PDB file of C-alpha atoms in Angstrom:
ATOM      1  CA  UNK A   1      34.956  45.359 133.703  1.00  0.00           C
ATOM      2  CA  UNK A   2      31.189  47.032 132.960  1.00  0.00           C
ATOM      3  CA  UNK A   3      30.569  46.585 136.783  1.00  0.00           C
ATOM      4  CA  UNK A   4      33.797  47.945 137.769  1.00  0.00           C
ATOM      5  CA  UNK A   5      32.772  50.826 135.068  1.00  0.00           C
ATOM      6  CA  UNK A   6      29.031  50.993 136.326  1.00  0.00           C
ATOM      7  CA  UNK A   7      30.754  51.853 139.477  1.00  0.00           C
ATOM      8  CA  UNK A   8      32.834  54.326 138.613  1.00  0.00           C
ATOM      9  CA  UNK A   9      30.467  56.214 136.927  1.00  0.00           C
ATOM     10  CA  UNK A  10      28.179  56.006 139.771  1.00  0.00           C
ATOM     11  CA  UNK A  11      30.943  57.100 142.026  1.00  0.00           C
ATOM     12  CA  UNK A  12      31.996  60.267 139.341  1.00  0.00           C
ATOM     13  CA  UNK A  13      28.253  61.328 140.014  1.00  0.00           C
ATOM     14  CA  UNK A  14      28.483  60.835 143.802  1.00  0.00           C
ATOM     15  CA  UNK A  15      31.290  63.097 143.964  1.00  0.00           C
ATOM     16  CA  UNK A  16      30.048  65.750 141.361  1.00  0.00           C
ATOM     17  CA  UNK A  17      26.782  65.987 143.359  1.00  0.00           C
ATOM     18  CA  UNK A  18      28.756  66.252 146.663  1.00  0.00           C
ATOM     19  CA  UNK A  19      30.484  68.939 144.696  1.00  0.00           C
ATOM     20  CA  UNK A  20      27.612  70.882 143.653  1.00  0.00           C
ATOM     21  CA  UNK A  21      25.893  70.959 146.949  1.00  0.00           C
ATOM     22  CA  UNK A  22      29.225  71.696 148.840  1.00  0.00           C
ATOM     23  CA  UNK A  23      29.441  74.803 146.594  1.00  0.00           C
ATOM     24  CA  UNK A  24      25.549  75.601 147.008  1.00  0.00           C
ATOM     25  CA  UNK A  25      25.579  75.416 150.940  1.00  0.00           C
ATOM     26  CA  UNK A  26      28.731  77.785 150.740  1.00  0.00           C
ATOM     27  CA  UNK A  27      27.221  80.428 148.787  1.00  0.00           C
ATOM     28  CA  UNK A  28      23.184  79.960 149.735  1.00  0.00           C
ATOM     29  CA  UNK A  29      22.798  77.042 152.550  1.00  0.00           C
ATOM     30  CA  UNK A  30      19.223  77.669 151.716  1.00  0.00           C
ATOM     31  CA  UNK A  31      19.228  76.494 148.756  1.00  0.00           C
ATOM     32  CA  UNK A  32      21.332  73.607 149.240  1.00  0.00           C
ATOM     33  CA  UNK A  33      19.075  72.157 151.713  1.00  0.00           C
ATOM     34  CA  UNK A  34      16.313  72.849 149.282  1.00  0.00           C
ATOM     35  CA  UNK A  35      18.063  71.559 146.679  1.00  0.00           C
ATOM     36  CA  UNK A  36      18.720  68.046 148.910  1.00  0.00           C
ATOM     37  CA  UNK A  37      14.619  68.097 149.897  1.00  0.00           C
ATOM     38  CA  UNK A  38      14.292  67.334 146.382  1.00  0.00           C
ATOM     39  CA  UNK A  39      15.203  63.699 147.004  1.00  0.00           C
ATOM     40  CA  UNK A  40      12.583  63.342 149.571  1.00  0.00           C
ATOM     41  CA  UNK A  41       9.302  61.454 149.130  1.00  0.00           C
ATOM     42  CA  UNK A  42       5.967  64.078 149.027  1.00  0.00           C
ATOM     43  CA  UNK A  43       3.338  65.565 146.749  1.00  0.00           C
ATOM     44  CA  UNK A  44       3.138  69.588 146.754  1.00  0.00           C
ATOM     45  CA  UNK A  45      -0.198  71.809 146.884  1.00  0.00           C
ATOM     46  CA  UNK A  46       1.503  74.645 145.906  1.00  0.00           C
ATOM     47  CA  UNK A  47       0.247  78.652 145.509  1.00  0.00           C
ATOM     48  CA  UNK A  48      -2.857  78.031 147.919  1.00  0.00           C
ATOM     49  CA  UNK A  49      -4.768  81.894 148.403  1.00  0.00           C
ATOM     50  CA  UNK A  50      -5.833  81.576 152.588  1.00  0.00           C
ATOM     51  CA  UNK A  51      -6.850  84.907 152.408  1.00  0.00           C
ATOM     52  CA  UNK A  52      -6.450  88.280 150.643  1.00  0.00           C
ATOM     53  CA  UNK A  53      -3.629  89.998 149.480  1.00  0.00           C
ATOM     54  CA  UNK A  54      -0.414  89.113 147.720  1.00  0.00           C
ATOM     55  CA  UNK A  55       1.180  87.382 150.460  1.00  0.00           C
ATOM     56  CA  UNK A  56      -1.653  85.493 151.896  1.00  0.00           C
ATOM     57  CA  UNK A  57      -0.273  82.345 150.242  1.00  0.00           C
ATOM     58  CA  UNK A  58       0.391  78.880 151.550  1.00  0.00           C
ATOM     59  CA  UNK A  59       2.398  75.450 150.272  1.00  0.00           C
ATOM     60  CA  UNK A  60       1.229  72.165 151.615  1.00  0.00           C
ATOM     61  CA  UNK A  61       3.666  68.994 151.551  1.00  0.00           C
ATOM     62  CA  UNK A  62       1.837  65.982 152.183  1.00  0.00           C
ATOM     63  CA  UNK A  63       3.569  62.264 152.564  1.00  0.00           C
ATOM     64  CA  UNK A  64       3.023  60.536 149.014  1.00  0.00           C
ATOM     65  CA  UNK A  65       0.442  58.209 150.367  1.00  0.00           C
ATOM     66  CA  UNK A  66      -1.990  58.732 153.971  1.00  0.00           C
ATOM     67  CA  UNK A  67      -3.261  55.424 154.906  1.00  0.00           C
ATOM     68  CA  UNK A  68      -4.789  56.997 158.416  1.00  0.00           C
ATOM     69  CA  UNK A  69      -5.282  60.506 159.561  1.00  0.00           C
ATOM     70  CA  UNK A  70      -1.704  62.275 160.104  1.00  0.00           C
ATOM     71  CA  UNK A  71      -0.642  64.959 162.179  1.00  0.00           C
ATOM     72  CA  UNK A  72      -0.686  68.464 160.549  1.00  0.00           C
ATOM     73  CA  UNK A  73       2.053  71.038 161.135  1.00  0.00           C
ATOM     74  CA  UNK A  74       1.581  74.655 160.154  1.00  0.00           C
ATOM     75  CA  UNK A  75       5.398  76.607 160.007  1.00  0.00           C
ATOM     76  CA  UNK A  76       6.229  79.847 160.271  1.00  0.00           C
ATOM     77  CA  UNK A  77       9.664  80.777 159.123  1.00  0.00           C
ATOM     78  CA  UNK A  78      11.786  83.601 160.735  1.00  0.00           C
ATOM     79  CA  UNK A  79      13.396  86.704 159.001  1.00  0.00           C
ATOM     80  CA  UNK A  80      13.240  89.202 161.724  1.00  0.00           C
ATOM     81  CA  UNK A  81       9.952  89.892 160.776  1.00  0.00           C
ATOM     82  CA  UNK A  82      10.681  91.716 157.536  1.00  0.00           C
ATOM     83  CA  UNK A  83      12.434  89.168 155.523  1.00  0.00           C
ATOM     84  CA  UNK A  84      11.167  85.868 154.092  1.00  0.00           C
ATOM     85  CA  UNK A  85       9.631  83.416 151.581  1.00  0.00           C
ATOM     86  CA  UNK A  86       7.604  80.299 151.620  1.00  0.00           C
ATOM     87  CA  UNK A  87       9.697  78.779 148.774  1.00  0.00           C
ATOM     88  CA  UNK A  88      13.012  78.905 151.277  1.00  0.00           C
ATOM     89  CA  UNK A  89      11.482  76.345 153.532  1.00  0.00           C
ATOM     90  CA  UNK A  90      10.770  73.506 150.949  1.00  0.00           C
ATOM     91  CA  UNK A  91      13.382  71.575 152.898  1.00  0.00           C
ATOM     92  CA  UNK A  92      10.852  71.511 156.038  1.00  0.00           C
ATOM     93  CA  UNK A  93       7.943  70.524 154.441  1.00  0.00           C
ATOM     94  CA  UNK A  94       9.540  68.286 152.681  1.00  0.00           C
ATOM     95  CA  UNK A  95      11.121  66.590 155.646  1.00  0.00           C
ATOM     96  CA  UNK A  96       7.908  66.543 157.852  1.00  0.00           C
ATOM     97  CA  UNK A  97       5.958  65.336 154.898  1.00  0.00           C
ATOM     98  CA  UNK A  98       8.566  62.158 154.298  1.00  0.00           C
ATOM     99  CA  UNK A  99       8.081  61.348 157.728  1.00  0.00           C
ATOM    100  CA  UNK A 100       4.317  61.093 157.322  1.00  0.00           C
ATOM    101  CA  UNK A 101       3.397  64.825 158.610  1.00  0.00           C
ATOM    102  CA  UNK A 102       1.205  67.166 156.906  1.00  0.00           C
ATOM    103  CA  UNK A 103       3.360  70.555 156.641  1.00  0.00           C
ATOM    104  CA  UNK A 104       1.793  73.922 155.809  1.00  0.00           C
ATOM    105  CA  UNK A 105       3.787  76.682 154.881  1.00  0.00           C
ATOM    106  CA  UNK A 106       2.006  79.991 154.767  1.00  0.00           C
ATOM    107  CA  UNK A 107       3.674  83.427 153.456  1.00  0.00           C
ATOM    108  CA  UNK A 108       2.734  86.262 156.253  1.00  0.00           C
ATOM    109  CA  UNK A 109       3.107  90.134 156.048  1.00  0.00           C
ATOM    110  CA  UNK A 110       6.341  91.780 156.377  1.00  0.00           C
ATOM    111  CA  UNK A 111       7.691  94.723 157.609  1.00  0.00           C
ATOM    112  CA  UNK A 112       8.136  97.686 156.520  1.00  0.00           C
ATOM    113  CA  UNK A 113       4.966  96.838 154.201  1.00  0.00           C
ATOM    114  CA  UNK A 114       3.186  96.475 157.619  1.00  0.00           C
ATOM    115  CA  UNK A 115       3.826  95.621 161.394  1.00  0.00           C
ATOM    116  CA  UNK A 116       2.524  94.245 164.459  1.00  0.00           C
ATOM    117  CA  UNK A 117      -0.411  92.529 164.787  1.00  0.00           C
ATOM    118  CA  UNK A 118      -0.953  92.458 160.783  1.00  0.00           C
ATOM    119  CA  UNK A 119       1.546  89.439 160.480  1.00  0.00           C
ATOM    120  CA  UNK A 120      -0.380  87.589 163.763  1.00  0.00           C
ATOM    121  CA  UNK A 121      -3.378  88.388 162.237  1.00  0.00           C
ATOM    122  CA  UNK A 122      -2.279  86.379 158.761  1.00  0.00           C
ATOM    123  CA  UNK A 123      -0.814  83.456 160.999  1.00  0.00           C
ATOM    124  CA  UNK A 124      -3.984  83.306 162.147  1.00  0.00           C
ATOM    125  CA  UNK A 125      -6.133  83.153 159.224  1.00  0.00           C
ATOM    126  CA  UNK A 126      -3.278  80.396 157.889  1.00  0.00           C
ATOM    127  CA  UNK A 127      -3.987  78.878 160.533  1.00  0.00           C
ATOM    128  CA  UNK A 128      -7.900  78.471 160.503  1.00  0.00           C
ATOM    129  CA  UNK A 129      -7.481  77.615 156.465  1.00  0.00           C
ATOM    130  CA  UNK A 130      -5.136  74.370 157.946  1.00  0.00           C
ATOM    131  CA  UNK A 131      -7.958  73.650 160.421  1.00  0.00           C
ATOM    132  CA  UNK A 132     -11.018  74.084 157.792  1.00  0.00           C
ATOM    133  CA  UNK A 133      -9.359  71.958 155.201  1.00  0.00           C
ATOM    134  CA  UNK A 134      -7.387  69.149 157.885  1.00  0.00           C
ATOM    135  CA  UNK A 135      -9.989  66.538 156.875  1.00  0.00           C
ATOM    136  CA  UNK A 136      -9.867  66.968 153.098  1.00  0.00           C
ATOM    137  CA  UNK A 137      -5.943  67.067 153.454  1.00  0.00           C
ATOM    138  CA  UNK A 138      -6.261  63.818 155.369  1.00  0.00           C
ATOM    139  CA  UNK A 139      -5.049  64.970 158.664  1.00  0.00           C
ATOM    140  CA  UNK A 140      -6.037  64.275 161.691  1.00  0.00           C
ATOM    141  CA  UNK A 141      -7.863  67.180 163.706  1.00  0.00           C
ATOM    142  CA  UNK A 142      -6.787  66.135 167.204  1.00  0.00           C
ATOM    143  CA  UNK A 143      -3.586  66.260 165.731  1.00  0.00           C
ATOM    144  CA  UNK A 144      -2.842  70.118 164.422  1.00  0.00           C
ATOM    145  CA  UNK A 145       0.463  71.658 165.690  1.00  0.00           C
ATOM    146  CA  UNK A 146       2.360  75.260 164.728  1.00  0.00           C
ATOM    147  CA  UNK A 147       6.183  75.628 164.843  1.00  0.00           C
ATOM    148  CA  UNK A 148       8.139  78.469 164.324  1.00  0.00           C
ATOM    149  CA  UNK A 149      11.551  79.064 163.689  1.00  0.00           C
ATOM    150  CA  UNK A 150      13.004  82.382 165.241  1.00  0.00           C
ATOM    151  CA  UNK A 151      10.851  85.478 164.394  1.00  0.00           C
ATOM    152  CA  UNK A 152       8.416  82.604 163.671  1.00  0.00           C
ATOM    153  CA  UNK A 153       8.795  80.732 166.545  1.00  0.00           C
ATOM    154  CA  UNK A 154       7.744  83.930 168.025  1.00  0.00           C
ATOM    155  CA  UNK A 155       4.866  83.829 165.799  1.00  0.00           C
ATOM    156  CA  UNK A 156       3.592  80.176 166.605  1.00  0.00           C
ATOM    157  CA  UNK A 157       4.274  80.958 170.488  1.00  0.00           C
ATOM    158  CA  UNK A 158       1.640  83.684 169.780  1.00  0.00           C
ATOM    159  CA  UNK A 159      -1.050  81.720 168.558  1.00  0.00           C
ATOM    160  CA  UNK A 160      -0.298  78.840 171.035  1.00  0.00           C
ATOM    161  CA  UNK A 161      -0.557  80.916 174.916  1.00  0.00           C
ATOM    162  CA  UNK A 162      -2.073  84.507 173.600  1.00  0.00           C
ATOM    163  CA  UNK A 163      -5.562  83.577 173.071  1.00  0.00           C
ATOM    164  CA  UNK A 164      -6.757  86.850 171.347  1.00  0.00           C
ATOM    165  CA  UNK A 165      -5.137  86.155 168.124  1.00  0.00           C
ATOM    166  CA  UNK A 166      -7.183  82.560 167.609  1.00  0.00           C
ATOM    167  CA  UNK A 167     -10.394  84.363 168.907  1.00  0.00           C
ATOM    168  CA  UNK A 168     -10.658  86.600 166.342  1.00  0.00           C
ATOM    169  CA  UNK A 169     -10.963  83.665 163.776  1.00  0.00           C
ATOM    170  CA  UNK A 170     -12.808  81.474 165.830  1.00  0.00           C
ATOM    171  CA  UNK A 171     -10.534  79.127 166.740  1.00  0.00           C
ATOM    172  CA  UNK A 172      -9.132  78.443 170.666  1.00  0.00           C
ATOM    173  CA  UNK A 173      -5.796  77.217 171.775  1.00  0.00           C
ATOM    174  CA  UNK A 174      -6.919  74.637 173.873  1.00  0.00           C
ATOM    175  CA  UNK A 175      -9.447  73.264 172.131  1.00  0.00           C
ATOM    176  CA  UNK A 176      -8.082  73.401 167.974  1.00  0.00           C
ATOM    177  CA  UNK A 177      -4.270  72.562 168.853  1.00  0.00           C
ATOM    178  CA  UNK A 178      -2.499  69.687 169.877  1.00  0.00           C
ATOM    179  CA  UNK A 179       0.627  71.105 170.444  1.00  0.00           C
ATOM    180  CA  UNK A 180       3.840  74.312 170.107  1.00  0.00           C
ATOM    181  CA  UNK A 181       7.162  73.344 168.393  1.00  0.00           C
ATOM    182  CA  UNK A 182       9.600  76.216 168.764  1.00  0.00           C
ATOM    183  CA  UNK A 183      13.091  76.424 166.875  1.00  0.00           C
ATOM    184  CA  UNK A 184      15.304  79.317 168.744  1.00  0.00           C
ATOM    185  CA  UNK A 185      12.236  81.277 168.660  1.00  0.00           C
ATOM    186  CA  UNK A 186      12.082  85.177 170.161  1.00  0.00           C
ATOM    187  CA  UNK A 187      10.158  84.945 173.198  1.00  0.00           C
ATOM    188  CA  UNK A 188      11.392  87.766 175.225  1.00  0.00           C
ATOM    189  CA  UNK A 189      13.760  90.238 174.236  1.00  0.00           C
ATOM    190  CA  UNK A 190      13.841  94.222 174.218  1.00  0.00           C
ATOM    191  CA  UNK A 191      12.401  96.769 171.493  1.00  0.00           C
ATOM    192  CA  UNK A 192      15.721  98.380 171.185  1.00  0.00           C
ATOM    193  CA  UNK A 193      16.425  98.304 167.277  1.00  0.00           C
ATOM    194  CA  UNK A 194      15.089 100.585 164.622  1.00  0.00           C
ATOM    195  CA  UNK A 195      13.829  97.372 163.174  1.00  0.00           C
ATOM    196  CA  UNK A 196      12.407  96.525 166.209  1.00  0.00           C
ATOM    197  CA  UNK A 197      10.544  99.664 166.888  1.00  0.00           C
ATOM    198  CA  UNK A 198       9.155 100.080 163.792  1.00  0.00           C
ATOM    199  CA  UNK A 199       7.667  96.000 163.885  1.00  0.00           C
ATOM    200  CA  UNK A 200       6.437  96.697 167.345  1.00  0.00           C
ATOM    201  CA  UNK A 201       6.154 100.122 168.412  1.00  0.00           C
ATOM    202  CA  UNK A 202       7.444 101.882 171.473  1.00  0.00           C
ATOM    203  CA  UNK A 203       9.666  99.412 174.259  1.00  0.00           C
ATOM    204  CA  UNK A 204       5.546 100.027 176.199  1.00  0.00           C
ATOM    205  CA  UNK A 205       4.362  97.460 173.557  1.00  0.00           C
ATOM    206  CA  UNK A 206       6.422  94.321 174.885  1.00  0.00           C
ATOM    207  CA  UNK A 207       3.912  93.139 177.482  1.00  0.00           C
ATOM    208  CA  UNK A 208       1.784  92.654 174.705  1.00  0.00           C
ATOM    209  CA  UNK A 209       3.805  91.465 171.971  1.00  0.00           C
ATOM    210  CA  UNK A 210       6.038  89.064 173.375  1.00  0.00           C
ATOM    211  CA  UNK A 211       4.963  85.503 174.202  1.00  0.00           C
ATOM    212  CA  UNK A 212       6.751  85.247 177.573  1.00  0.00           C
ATOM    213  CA  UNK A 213       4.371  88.034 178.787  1.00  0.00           C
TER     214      UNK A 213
END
């Protein structure tokens, strides 16, 4: 009888959390996928200033315990350029970092506040704070990797094949990363939005802010 009760009650909280996350993803998936990250295995450096300004901020998620270097993966979430928080993404660091990635999630400029270059300019400067600190974050430096998911695949496609944005910090594509993950990102598509025009100018600025070109 107390196992058949032990696993009852077991099953009660099954379903209830089933529950609570069915009614989470319906209203926020967001959060429900955040919510689920929280049973993953990691340690958080949270709040981490990589430059100036109030959204120069980055989260690292690193696997509870680094026996040998690991790969290091700096994300850039989408939001059309203009929408977006670091905190929304705890899901992917936490899923790189229980698979024994490094994952660094950096904040970046939005518009209307500002537009392009500013937020390639910040992805940037995340960027070379990954690289400087790799070692004492136990990653591997032949390893380092940026992925983007929609306006921030567009982002990491950026830094990967347009080497002006890396020069300007000092870094080079070739030589300080390993590798381009990109998640539905916008590679080549027309200024043709209000939105769009005020991020990146006239429809003349596509050959120079779109990846494809």
């Amino acid at each position: 009888m107390r196992r058949f009760l032990r696993y009852a009650t077991g099953w009660r909280a099954l379903v209830a959390t089933l529950v609570i996350l069915a009614a989470a993803a319906a209203l926020d998936p967001g959060a429900a996928l955040n919510l689920m990250a929280r049973a993953q295995s990691f340690r958080l450096l949270g709040d981490v200033a990589y430059g100036d300004g109030p959204r120069a901020k980055l989260d690292v998620y690193l696997p509870e315990h680094i026996d040998a270097p690991a790969p290091l993966v700096v994300f850039f979430y989408g939001g059309r350029w203009s929408s977006g928080e670091r905190a929304d993404y705890r899901f992917v660091g936490a899923a790189l970092a229980a698979r024994g990635a490094i994952a660094v999630i950096p904040d970046y400029s939005l518009y209307p506040q500002s537009s392009f270059p500013v937020f390639l300019e910040d992805a940037s400067r995340a960027l070379r704070w990954a690289i400087d600190n790799a070692e004492r974050l136990g990653a591997d430096r032949a390893r380092i990797f940026v992925m983007g998911h929609s306006a921030g695949g567009h982002i990491a496609a950026m830094l990967a094949f347009d080497k002006r944005w890396l020069a300007a910090v000092g870094l080079s594509p070739s030589r300080d990363l390993a590798g381009f993950v990109g998640l539905a990102g916008a590679y080549d598509f027309a200024i043709d939005s209000d939105v769009l025009r005020g991020v990146f100018g006239p429809p003349a600025n596509a050959a120079a802010a779109q990846p494809l070109r």
